């Protein structure tokens, strides 16, 4: 997998985020899991985590607040250019 530094805002990157229980804070919160340089790898990891969440849910060990999502960082968006051209 082509992982990249999630703090590098100069490149387009795709981050997998997992909303799960944090025993340290005793609350559900979002955790950044991995950041990639391409959408395909992000989607593969999202699918994998989603299947695991479904398995836990089916076995009665899941929680309705748990979820997985992806976020995209595109440096073009930071300057107000949303990638559209006129």
Coordinates of N, CA, C and O in Angstrom, one line a residue:
X1 N 0.8 -1.2 0.0 CA 0.0 0.0 0.0 C 0.9 1.2 0.0 O 1.9 1.3 0.7
X2 N 0.5 2.3 -0.7 CA 1.2 3.5 -0.8 C 0.7 4.5 0.2 O 0.0 5.4 0.0
X3 N 1.2 4.3 1.5 CA 0.8 5.2 2.5 C 1.6 6.5 2.4 O 2.7 6.5 2.0
X4 N 1.0 7.6 2.8 CA 1.6 8.9 2.9 C 1.5 9.5 4.2 O 0.6 9.1 5.0
X5 N 2.2 10.6 4.5 CA 2.1 11.3 5.7 C 0.8 12.1 5.8 O 0.6 12.9 4.9
X6 N -0.1 11.8 6.7 CA -1.4 12.5 6.8 C -1.2 14.0 7.0 O -2.2 14.7 6.8
X7 N -0.1 14.4 7.5 CA 0.1 15.8 7.8 C 0.6 16.6 6.6 O 0.6 17.8 6.7
X8 N 1.0 15.9 5.6 CA 1.4 16.6 4.4 C 0.3 17.1 3.5 O -0.4 16.3 2.8
X9 N 0.0 18.4 3.7 CA -1.2 18.9 3.0 C -0.8 19.5 1.6 O -1.6 20.1 0.9
X10 N 0.4 19.2 1.1 CA 0.8 19.6 -0.2 C 0.5 18.6 -1.3 O 0.6 18.9 -2.5
X11 N 0.0 17.4 -0.9 CA -0.3 16.3 -1.9 C -1.7 15.9 -1.7 O -2.3 16.1 -0.6
X12 N -2.3 15.4 -2.8 CA -3.7 14.9 -2.7 C -3.6 13.5 -2.0 O -2.8 12.7 -2.3
X13 N -4.4 13.4 -0.9 CA -4.3 12.2 -0.1 C -5.7 11.7 0.3 O -6.7 12.5 0.3
X14 N -5.8 10.5 0.7 CA -7.1 9.8 1.0 C -6.9 9.2 2.4 O -6.1 8.2 2.5
X15 N -7.7 9.6 3.3 CA -7.6 9.1 4.7 C -8.8 8.2 5.1 O -9.9 8.6 4.9
X16 N -8.5 7.1 5.7 CA -9.6 6.2 6.2 C -9.7 6.6 7.7 O -8.8 6.7 8.5
X17 N -11.0 6.8 8.1 CA -11.3 7.2 9.4 C -12.3 6.2 10.0 O -13.2 5.8 9.3
X18 N -12.1 5.9 11.3 CA -13.0 4.9 12.0 C -13.6 5.5 13.2 O -12.8 6.0 14.1
X19 N -14.9 5.5 13.3 CA -15.6 6.0 14.4 C -15.8 4.9 15.4 O -16.6 3.9 15.0
X20 N -15.2 4.8 16.5 CA -15.3 3.7 17.4 C -15.1 4.2 18.9 O -14.7 5.3 19.1
X21 N -15.3 3.3 19.8 CA -15.2 3.6 21.2 C -13.8 3.8 21.6 O -12.9 3.0 21.2
X22 N -13.5 4.8 22.4 CA -12.2 5.1 22.9 C -12.2 4.9 24.4 O -12.8 5.7 25.1
X23 N -11.7 3.8 24.9 CA -11.7 3.5 26.3 C -11.0 4.6 27.2 O -11.3 4.8 28.3
X24 N -10.0 5.3 26.6 CA -9.3 6.3 27.3 C -10.2 7.5 27.6 O -10.1 8.1 28.7
X25 N -11.1 7.9 26.7 CA -12.0 9.0 26.9 C -13.4 8.6 27.3 O -14.2 9.4 27.7
X26 N -13.6 7.3 27.2 CA -14.9 6.7 27.5 C -16.0 7.3 26.6 O -17.2 7.4 27.0
X27 N -15.7 7.6 25.3 CA -16.6 8.1 24.3 C -16.3 7.5 23.0 O -15.1 7.0 22.7
X28 N -17.2 7.6 22.1 CA -16.9 7.3 20.7 C -16.3 8.5 20.1 O -16.6 9.6 20.4
X29 N -15.3 8.3 19.2 CA -14.6 9.4 18.5 C -14.0 8.8 17.2 O -13.9 7.6 17.0
X30 N -13.6 9.8 16.3 CA -13.0 9.4 15.1 C -11.5 9.2 15.2 O -10.8 10.0 15.9
X31 N -11.0 8.1 14.7 CA -9.6 7.8 14.6 C -9.2 7.8 13.2 O -9.8 7.2 12.3
X32 N -8.1 8.5 12.8 CA -7.5 8.4 11.5 C -6.7 7.1 11.5 O -5.8 6.9 12.3
X33 N -7.0 6.2 10.5 CA -6.4 4.9 10.5 C -5.1 4.9 9.6 O -4.0 4.6 10.0
X34 N -5.3 5.2 8.3 CA -4.2 5.3 7.3 C -4.5 6.3 6.3 O -5.7 6.5 6.0
X35 N -3.5 6.9 5.7 CA -3.6 7.8 4.6 C -2.8 7.3 3.4 O -1.7 6.9 3.5
X36 N -3.5 7.3 2.3 CA -2.9 6.8 1.0 C -2.8 7.9 0.0 O -3.4 9.0 0.1
X37 N -2.1 7.6 -1.1 CA -1.9 8.5 -2.2 C -2.9 8.2 -3.3 O -2.9 8.9 -4.4
X38 N -3.8 7.2 -3.1 CA -4.8 6.9 -4.1 C -6.1 6.4 -3.5 O -6.1 5.8 -2.5
X39 N -7.2 6.7 -4.2 CA -8.5 6.4 -3.7 C -8.8 4.9 -3.7 O -9.5 4.5 -2.8
X40 N -8.2 4.2 -4.6 CA -8.5 2.7 -4.6 C -8.1 2.0 -3.3 O -8.8 1.3 -2.8
X41 N -6.9 2.4 -2.8 CA -6.5 1.8 -1.6 C -7.3 2.2 -0.4 O -7.6 1.4 0.5
X42 N -7.7 3.5 -0.4 CA -8.6 3.9 0.6 C -9.9 3.1 0.6 O -10.3 2.7 1.7
X43 N -10.5 3.0 -0.5 CA -11.7 2.2 -0.6 C -11.6 0.8 -0.2 O -12.5 0.2 0.4
X44 N -10.5 0.1 -0.5 CA -10.2 -1.2 -0.2 C -10.2 -1.4 1.4 O -10.8 -2.3 1.9
X45 N -9.5 -0.5 2.0 CA -9.4 -0.5 3.5 C -10.8 -0.2 4.1 O -11.2 -0.9 5.1
X46 N -11.5 0.7 3.5 CA -12.9 1.0 4.0 C -13.7 -0.2 3.9 O -14.5 -0.6 4.9
X47 N -13.7 -0.9 2.8 CA -14.5 -2.1 2.6 C -14.1 -3.2 3.6 O -15.0 -3.9 4.2
X48 N -12.8 -3.4 3.9 CA -12.3 -4.4 4.9 C -12.8 -4.0 6.3 O -13.3 -4.9 7.0
X49 N -12.7 -2.8 6.7 CA -13.2 -2.4 8.0 C -14.7 -2.5 8.1 O -15.2 -3.0 9.1
X50 N -15.4 -2.2 7.0 CA -16.8 -2.2 7.0 C -17.3 -3.7 7.2 O -18.3 -4.0 7.9
X51 N -16.6 -4.6 6.5 CA -17.0 -6.0 6.7 C -16.8 -6.5 8.1 O -17.6 -7.2 8.7
X52 N -15.7 -6.0 8.8 CA -15.5 -6.4 10.2 C -16.5 -5.8 11.1 O -17.0 -6.5 12.0
X53 N -16.9 -4.6 10.8 CA -18.0 -4.0 11.6 C -19.3 -4.8 11.4 O -20.0 -5.1 12.4
X54 N -19.6 -5.2 10.2 CA -20.8 -6.0 9.9 C -20.8 -7.3 10.6 O -21.8 -7.8 11.1
X55 N -19.6 -7.9 10.7 CA -19.4 -9.2 11.4 C -19.7 -9.1 12.9 O -20.4 -9.9 13.5
X56 N -19.2 -8.0 13.4 CA -19.4 -7.8 14.9 C -20.9 -7.5 15.1 O -21.5 -7.9 16.1
X57 N -21.5 -6.7 14.2 CA -22.9 -6.4 14.3 C -23.8 -7.6 14.3 O -24.7 -7.8 15.1
X58 N -23.4 -8.5 13.3 CA -24.2 -9.8 13.1 C -24.1 -10.7 14.3 O -25.0 -11.5 14.7
X59 N -22.9 -10.6 15.0 CA -22.7 -11.5 16.2 C -23.2 -10.9 17.5 O -23.0 -11.5 18.5
X60 N -23.8 -9.7 17.4 CA -24.3 -9.1 18.6 C -23.2 -8.3 19.4 O -23.5 -7.9 20.5
X61 N -22.0 -8.2 18.8 CA -21.0 -7.5 19.5 C -20.7 -6.1 19.0 O -19.8 -5.4 19.5
X62 N -21.4 -5.7 18.0 CA -21.2 -4.4 17.4 C -22.0 -3.3 18.1 O -22.8 -3.5 19.0
X63 N -21.7 -2.1 17.8 CA -22.4 -0.9 18.3 C -22.9 0.0 17.2 O -22.2 0.2 16.2
X64 N -24.1 0.5 17.3 CA -24.7 1.2 16.2 C -23.9 2.5 15.9 O -24.1 3.1 14.8
X65 N -23.1 3.0 16.8 CA -22.3 4.2 16.5 C -21.1 4.0 15.7 O -20.5 4.9 15.2
X66 N -20.6 2.8 15.7 CA -19.4 2.5 15.0 C -19.6 2.6 13.5 O -20.6 2.1 12.9
X67 N -18.6 3.3 12.8 CA -18.7 3.4 11.4 C -17.3 3.7 10.8 O -16.4 4.0 11.5
X68 N -17.2 3.6 9.5 CA -15.9 3.9 8.8 C -16.2 4.9 7.7 O -17.3 4.8 7.1
X69 N -15.3 5.7 7.4 CA -15.5 6.7 6.3 C -14.1 7.1 5.7 O -13.1 6.8 6.3
X70 N -14.1 7.8 4.6 CA -12.9 8.3 4.0 C -13.0 9.8 3.8 O -14.1 10.3 3.7
X71 N -11.9 10.4 3.9 CA -11.8 11.8 3.6 C -10.7 12.1 2.6 O -9.7 11.4 2.6
X72 N -10.9 13.2 1.9 CA -9.9 13.5 0.8 C -9.3 14.9 1.2 O -10.0 15.8 1.5
X73 N -8.0 14.9 1.0 CA -7.3 16.2 1.1 C -6.8 16.5 -0.3 O -6.0 15.7 -0.9
X74 N -7.1 17.7 -0.8 CA -6.6 18.1 -2.1 C -6.1 19.5 -2.0 O -6.8 20.4 -1.6
X75 N -4.8 19.7 -2.2 CA -4.2 21.0 -2.0 C -4.9 22.1 -2.8 O -4.9 23.3 -2.5
X76 N -5.5 21.7 -3.9 CA -6.3 22.7 -4.8 C -7.4 23.3 -4.0 O -7.8 24.5 -4.3
X77 N -8.0 22.6 -3.1 CA -9.1 23.1 -2.3 C -8.7 24.1 -1.3 O -9.5 25.0 -0.9
X78 N -7.5 24.1 -0.8 CA -7.0 25.0 0.2 C -7.0 26.4 -0.3 O -7.2 27.4 0.5
X79 N -6.8 26.6 -1.6 CA -6.7 28.0 -2.1 C -8.0 28.5 -2.7 O -8.1 29.5 -3.3
X80 N -9.1 27.7 -2.4 CA -10.4 28.1 -2.9 C -10.7 27.6 -4.2 O -11.9 27.7 -4.7
X81 N -9.8 27.0 -4.9 CA -10.0 26.4 -6.2 C -10.5 25.0 -6.0 O -9.8 24.1 -5.6
X82 N -11.8 24.8 -6.3 CA -12.4 23.4 -6.1 C -12.2 22.5 -7.2 O -12.8 21.4 -7.3
X83 N -11.2 22.8 -8.1 CA -11.0 21.9 -9.2 C -11.8 22.1 -10.4 O -11.7 21.4 -11.4
X84 N -12.7 23.1 -10.3 CA -13.6 23.4 -11.5 C -13.0 24.4 -12.4 O -12.3 25.3 -11.9
X85 N -13.2 24.3 -13.6 CA -12.7 25.3 -14.5 C -13.9 26.0 -15.3 O -14.8 25.3 -15.6
X86 N -13.7 27.2 -15.6 CA -14.8 27.9 -16.3 C -14.6 27.9 -17.8 O -13.6 27.7 -18.3

